[in-house]
Short mmCIF file of C-alpha atoms and ligand atoms in Angstrom, two decimals:
data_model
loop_
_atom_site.label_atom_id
_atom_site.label_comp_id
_atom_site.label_asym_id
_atom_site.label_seq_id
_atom_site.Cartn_x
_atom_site.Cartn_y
_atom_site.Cartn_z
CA UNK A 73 -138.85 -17.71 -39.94
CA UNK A 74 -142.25 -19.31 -39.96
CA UNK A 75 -144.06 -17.42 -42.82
CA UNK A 76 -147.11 -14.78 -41.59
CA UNK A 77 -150.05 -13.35 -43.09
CA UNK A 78 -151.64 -9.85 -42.65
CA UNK A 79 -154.63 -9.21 -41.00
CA UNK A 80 -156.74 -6.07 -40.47
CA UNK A 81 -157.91 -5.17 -37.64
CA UNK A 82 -159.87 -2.26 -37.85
CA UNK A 83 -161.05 0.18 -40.83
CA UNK A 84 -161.98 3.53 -41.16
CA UNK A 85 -162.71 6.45 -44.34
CA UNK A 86 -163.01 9.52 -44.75
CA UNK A 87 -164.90 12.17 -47.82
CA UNK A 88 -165.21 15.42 -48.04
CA UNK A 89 -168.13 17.42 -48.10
CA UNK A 90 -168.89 18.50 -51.02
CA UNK A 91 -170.33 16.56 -53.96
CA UNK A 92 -169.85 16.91 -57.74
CA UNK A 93 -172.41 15.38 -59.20
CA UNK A 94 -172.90 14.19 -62.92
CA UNK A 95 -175.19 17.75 -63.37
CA UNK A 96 -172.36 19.23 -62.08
CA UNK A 97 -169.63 18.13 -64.53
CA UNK A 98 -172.18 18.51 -67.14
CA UNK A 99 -171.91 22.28 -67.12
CA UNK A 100 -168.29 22.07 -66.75
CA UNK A 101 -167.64 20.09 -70.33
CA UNK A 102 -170.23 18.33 -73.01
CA UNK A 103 -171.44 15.31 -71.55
CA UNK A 104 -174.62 14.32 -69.54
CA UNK A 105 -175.67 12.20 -66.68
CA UNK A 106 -176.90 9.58 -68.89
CA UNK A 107 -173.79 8.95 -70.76
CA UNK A 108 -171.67 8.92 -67.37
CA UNK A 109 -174.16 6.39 -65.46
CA UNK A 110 -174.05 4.03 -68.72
CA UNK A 111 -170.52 4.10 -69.33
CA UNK A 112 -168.97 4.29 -66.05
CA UNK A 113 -171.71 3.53 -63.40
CA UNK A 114 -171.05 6.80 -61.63
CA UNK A 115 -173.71 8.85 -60.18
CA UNK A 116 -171.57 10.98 -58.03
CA UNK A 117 -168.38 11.65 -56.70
CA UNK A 118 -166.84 14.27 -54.14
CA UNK A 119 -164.60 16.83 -54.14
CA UNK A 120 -162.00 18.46 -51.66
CA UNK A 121 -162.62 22.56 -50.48
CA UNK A 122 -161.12 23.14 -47.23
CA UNK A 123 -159.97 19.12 -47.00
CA UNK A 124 -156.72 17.95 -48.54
CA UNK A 125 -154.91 14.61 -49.13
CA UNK A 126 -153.75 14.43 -45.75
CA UNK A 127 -156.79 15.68 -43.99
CA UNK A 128 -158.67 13.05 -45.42
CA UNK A 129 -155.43 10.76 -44.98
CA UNK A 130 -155.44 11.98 -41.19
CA UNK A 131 -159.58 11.58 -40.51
CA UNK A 132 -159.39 8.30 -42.07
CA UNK A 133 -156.49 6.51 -40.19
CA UNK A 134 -157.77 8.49 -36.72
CA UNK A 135 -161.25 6.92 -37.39
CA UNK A 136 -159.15 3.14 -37.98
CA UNK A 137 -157.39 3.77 -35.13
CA UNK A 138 -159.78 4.82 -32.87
CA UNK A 139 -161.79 1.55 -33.71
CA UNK A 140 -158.85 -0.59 -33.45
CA UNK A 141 -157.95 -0.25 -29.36
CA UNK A 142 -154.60 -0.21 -29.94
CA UNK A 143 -152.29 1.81 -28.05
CA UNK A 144 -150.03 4.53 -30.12
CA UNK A 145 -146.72 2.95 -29.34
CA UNK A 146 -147.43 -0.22 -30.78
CA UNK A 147 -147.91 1.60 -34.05
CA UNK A 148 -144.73 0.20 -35.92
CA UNK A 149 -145.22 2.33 -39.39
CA UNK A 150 -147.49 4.91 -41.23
CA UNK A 151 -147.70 4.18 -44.86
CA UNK A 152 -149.59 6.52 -46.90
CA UNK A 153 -150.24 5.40 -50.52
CA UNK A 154 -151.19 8.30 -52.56
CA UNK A 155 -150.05 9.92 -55.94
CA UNK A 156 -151.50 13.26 -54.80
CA UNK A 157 -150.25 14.47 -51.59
CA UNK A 158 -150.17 18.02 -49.94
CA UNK A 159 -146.40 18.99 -50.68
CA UNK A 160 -143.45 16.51 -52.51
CA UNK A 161 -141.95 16.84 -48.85
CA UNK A 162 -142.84 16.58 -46.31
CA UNK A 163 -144.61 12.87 -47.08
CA UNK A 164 -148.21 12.50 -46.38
CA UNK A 165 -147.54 10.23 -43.72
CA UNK A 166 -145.36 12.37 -41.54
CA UNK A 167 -148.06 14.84 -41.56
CA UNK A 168 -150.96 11.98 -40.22
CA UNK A 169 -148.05 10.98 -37.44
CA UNK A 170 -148.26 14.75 -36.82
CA UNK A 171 -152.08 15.08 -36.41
CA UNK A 172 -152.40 11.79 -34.89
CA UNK A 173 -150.25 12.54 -31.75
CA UNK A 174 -148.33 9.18 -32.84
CA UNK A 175 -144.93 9.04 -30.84
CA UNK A 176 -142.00 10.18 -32.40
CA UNK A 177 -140.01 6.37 -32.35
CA UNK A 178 -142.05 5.52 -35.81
CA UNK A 179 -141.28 4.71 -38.95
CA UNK A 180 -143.37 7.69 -41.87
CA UNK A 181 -143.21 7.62 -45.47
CA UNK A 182 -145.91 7.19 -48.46
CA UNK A 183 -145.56 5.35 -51.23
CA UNK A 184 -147.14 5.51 -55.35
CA UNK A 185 -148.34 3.11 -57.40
CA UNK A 186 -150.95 4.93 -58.33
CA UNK A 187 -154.52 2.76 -57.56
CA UNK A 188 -152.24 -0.32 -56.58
CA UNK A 189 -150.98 1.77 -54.13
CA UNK A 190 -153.30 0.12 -50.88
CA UNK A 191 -152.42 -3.08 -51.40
CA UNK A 192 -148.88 -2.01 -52.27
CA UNK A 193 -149.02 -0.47 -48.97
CA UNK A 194 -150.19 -3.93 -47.03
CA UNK A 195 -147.29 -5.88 -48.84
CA UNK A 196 -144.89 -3.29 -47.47
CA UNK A 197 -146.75 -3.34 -44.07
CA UNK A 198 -146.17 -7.18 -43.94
CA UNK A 199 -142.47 -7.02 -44.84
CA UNK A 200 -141.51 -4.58 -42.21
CA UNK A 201 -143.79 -5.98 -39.26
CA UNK A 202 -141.67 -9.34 -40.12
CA UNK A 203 -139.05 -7.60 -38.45
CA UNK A 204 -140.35 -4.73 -35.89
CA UNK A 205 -140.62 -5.02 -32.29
CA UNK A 206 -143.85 -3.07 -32.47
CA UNK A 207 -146.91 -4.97 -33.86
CA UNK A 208 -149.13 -3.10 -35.83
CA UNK A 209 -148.88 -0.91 -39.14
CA UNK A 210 -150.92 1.97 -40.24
CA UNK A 211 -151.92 1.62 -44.43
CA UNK A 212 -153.44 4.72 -45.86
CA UNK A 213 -154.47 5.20 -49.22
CA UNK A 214 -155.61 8.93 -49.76
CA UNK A 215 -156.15 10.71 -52.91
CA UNK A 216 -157.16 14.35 -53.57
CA UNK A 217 -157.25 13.61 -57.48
CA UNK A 218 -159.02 16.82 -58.47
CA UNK A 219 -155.56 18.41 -57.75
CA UNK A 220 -154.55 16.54 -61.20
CA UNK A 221 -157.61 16.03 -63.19
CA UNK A 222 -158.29 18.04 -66.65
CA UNK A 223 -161.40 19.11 -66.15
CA UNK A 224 -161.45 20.53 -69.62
CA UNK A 225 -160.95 16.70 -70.23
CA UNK A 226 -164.51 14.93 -70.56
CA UNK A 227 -162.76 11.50 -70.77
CA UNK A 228 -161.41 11.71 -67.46
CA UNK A 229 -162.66 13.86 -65.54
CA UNK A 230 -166.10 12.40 -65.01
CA UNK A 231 -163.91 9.08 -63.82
CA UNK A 232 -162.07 10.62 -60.49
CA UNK A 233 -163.44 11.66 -57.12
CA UNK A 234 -161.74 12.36 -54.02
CA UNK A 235 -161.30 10.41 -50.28
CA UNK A 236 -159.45 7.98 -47.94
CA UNK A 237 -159.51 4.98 -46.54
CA UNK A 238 -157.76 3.32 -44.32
CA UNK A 239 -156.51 -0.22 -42.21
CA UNK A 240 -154.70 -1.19 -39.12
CA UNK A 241 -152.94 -4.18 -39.76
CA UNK A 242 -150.95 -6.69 -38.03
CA UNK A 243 -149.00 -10.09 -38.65
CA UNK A 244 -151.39 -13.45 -38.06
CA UNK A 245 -151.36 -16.79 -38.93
CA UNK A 246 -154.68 -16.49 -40.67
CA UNK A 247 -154.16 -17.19 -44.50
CA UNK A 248 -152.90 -14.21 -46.65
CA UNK A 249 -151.42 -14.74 -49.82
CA UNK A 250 -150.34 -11.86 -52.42
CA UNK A 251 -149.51 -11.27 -55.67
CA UNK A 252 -147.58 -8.52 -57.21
CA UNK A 253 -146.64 -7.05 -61.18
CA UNK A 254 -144.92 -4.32 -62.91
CA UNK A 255 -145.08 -3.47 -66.46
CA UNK A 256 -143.68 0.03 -67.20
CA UNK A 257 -145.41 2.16 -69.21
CA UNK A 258 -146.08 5.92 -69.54
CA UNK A 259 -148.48 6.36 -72.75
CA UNK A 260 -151.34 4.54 -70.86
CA UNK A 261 -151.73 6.60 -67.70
CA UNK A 262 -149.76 9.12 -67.02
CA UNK A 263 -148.97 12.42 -65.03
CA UNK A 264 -145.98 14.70 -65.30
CA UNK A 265 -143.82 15.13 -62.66
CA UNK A 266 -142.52 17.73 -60.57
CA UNK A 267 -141.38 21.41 -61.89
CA UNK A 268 -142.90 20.22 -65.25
CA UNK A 269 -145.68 22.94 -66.46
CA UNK A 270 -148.75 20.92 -66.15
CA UNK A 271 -149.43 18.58 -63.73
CA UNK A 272 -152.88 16.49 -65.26
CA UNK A 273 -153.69 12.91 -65.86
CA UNK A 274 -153.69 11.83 -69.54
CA UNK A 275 -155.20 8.54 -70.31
CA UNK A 276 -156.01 5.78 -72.93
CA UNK A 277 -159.34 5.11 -72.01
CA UNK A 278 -160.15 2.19 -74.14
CA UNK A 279 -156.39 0.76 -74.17
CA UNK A 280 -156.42 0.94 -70.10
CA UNK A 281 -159.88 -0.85 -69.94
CA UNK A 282 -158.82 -3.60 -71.98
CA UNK A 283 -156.00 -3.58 -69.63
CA UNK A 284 -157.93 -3.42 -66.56
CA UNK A 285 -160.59 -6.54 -67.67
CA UNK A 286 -157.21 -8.60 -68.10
CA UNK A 287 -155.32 -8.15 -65.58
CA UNK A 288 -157.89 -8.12 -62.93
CA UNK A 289 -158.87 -11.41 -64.21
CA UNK A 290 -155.51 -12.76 -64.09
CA UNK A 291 -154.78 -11.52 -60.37
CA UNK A 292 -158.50 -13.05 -59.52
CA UNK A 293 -157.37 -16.47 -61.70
CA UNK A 294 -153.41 -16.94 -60.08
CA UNK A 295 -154.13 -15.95 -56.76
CA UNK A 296 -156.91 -18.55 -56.29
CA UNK A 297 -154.64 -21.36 -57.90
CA UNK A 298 -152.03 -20.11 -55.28
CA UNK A 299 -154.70 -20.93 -52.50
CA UNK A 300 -155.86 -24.13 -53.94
CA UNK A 301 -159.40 -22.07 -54.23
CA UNK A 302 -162.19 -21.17 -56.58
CA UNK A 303 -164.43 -18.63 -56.76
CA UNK A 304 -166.62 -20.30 -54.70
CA UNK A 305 -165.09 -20.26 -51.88
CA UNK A 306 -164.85 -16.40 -51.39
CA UNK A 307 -166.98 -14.41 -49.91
CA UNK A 308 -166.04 -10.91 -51.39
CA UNK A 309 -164.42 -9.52 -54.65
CA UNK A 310 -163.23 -5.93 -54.04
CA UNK A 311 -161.62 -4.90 -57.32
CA UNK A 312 -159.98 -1.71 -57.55
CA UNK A 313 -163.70 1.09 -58.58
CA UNK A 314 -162.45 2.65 -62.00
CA UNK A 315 -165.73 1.65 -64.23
CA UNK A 316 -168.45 -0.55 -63.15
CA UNK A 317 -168.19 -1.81 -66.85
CA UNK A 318 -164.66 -3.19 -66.21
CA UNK A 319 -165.96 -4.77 -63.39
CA UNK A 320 -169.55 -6.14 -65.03
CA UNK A 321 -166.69 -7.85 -67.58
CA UNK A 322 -164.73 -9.51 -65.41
CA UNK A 323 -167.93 -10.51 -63.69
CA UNK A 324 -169.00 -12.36 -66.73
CA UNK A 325 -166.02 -14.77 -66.22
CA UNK A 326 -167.72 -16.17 -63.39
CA UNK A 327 -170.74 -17.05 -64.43
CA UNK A 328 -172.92 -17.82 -61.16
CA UNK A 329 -170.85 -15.97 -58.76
CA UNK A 330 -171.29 -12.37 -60.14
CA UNK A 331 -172.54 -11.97 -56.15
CA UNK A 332 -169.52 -11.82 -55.41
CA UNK A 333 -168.21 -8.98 -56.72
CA UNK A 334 -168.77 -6.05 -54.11
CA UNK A 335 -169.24 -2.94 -56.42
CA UNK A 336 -169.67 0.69 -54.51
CA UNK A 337 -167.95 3.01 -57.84
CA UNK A 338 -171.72 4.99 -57.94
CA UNK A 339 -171.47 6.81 -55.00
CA UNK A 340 -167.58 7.63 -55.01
CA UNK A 341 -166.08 7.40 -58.53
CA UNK A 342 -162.67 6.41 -58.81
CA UNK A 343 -160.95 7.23 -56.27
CA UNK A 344 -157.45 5.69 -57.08
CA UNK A 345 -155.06 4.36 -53.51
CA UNK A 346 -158.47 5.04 -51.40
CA UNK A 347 -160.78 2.90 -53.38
CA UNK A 348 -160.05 -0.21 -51.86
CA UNK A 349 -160.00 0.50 -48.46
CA UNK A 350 -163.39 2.77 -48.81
CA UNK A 351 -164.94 -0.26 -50.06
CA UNK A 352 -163.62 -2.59 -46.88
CA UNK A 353 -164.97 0.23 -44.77
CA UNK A 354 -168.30 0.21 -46.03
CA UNK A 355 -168.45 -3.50 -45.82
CA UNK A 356 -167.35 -3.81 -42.38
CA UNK A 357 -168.73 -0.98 -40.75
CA UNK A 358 -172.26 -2.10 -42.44
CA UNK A 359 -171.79 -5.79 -41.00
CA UNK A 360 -171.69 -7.43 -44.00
CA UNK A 361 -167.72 -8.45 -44.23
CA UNK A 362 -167.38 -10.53 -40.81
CA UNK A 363 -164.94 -12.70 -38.92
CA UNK A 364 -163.69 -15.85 -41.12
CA UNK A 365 -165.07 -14.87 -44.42
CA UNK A 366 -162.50 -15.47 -47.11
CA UNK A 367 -161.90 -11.94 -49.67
CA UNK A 368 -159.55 -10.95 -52.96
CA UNK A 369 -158.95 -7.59 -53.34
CA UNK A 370 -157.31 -6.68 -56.91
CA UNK A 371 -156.14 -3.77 -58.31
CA UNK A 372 -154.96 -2.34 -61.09
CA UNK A 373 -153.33 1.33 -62.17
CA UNK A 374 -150.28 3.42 -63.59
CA UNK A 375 -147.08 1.79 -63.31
CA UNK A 376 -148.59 -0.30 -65.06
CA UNK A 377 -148.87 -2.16 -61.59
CA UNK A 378 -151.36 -4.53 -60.47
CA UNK A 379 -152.04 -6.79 -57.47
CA UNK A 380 -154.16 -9.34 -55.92
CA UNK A 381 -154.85 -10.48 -52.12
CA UNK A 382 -156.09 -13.62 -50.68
CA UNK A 383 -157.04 -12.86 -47.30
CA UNK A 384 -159.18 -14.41 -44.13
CA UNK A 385 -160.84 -11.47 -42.50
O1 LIG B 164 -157.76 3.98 -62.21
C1 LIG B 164 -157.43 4.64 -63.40
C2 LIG B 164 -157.61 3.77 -64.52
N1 LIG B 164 -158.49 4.32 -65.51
C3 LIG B 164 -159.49 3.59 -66.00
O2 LIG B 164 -159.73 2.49 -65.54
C4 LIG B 164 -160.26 4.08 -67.18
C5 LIG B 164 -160.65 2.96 -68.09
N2 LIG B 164 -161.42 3.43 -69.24
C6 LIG B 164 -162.70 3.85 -69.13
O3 LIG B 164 -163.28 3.85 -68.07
C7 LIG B 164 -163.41 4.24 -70.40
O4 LIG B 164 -162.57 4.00 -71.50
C8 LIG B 164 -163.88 5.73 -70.42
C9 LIG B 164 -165.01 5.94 -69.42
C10 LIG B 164 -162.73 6.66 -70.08
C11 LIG B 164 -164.41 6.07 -71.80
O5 LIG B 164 -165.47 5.20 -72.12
P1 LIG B 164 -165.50 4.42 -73.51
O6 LIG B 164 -166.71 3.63 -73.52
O7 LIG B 164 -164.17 3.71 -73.67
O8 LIG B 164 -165.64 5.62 -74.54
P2 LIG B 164 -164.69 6.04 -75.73
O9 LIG B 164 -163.47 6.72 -75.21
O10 LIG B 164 -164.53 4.89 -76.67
O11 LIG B 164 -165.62 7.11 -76.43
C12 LIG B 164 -166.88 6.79 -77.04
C13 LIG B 164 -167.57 8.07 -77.46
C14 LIG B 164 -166.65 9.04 -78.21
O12 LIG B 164 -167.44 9.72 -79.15
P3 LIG B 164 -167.40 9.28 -80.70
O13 LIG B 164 -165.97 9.42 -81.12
O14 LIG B 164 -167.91 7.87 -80.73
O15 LIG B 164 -168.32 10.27 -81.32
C15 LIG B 164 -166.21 9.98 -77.11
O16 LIG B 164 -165.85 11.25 -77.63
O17 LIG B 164 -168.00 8.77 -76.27
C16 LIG B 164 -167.47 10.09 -76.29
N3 LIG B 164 -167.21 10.48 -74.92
C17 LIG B 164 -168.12 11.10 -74.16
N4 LIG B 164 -169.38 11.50 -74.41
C18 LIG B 164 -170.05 12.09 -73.42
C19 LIG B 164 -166.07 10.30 -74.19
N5 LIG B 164 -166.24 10.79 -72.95
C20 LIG B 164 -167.50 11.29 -72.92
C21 LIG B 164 -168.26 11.93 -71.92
N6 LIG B 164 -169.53 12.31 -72.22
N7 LIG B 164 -167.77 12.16 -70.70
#
């Protein structure tokens, strides 16, 4: 079979209303606006009330499909990548079938690897359309974090905001190249499980930023030798938003082409699976990612797992 790429089609995201600002957390735990912009580049982030991981899930793949044109029965498969859904069952995705009318003759489930988990999501996507009769996929990442953070814990929870973003894809012969590694690993970034008595993330800061400067670079590096590229000839970076800082170092790899790197982590913190496809959103729906232009997207997160993307928008 004649190898195919992955192309989206449309884009859509979705936030909730309110916003927790760095004032905010401030009163919550001891640290200060200052320190957060400096350190992290965040100046706010938002927070779910009466939204949820699926709600967002749901108003961001409604919004993707509404802007796609597609018709509901060519929907092959809902993937929702998340580490922070509603309920353990039923999945995420099953629930934005539900509120999206889709027809029952669908393929529903979610997926977690943690912040990798968009791009996780497209290499699934790709796989199965290889073989559907239908030909488009629905990729989700959604993440109500606040469900999990410590905020009692100043070294993470200034980091995490909530939202969604999301893609309709579908097979092309456009280029598309990925990338994919594992390394497992539960001191770095970590979570416990279900029936276990607290459910909040626990972090090496400083051992997962080193982390995240490497490996970013190295999915940047190996998927541009896989498309007989440099950096020169992309248009966009759109590395996964968990500190500006990690991004301002991998930056200074490339010295000249720091343009490059699309950086949005202010206005949203990190918000894990939805990062990614918030950032496509904004880039697309503000006319700056267009037809032809060549992007990377790399991530990084738990697992350890990270991930790089060549694709031709
Ligand atoms: O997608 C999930 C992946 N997660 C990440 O990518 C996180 C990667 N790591 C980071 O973003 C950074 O390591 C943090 C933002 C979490 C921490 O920044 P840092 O520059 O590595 O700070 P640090 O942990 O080395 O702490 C430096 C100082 C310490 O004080 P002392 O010991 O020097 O007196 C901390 O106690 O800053 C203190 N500190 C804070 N001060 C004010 C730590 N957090 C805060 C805070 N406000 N929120």
């Amino acid at each position: 079979m004649e190898e195919m790429g992955l192309h989206i089609v449309a884009t859509g995201r979705c936030l909730p209303k309110k916003q927790l600002t760095n004032d905010m957390l401030s009163e919550m735990v001891e640290t200060n606006d200052e320190w957060i912009r400096t350190r992290t580049g965040i100046h706010n982030r938002y927070q779910c009330e009466e939204e949820s991981c699926v709600s967002l899930a749901a108003g961001a793949a409604a919004q993707a499909y509404e802007r796609s044109g597609i018709a509901k029965d060519e929907i092959a498969v809902v993937i929702v990548a998340s580490t922070t859904s509603d309920d353990m069952l039923p999945s995420a995705a099953s629930m934005v079938a539900q509120r999206l009318e889709l027809p029952e003759e669908i393929l529903s489930f979610d997926i977690s690897t943690a912040c990798t988990g968009f791009l996780t999501g497209l290499a699934v996507a790709r796989g199965l359309l290889l073989t559907s009769t239908k030909k488009y996929a629905l990729v989700i990442g959604s993440e109500q974090l606040s469900r999990i953070v410590d905020y009692t814990d100043r070294g993470t929870c200034i980091l995490f905001g909530d939202g969604a973003g999301a893609a309709v894809v579908e097979l092309s012969d456009k280029p598309y190249l990925q990338k994919s590694w594992t390394r497992g690993n539960r001191e770095m970034l970590y979570c416990a499980g279900v029936g276990q008595e607290t459910q909040r993330i626990v972090m090496q800061g400083t051992e997962v930023f080193k982390f995240a400067v490497k490996v970013l670079q190295q999915g940047i590096d190996e998927i541009l030798q896989e498309a007989q590229l440099t950096l020169s000839d992309i248009d966009f970076v759109i590395c996964h938003q968990a500190n500006e800082r990690i991004i301002r170092h991998v930056q200074k790899k490339y010295k000249g082409l720091e343009d490059k790197f699309y950086i949005n982590i202010a206005d949203y913190g990190n918000t894990s699976a939805a990062s990614i496809p918030i950032a496509l959103d904004e880039l697309v729906s503000s006319g700056r990612l267009r037809e032809g232009m060549r992007i990377l997207c790399v991530a990084f997160g738990a697992g350890l797992t990270w991930n790089s993307v060549y694709m031709e928008w």
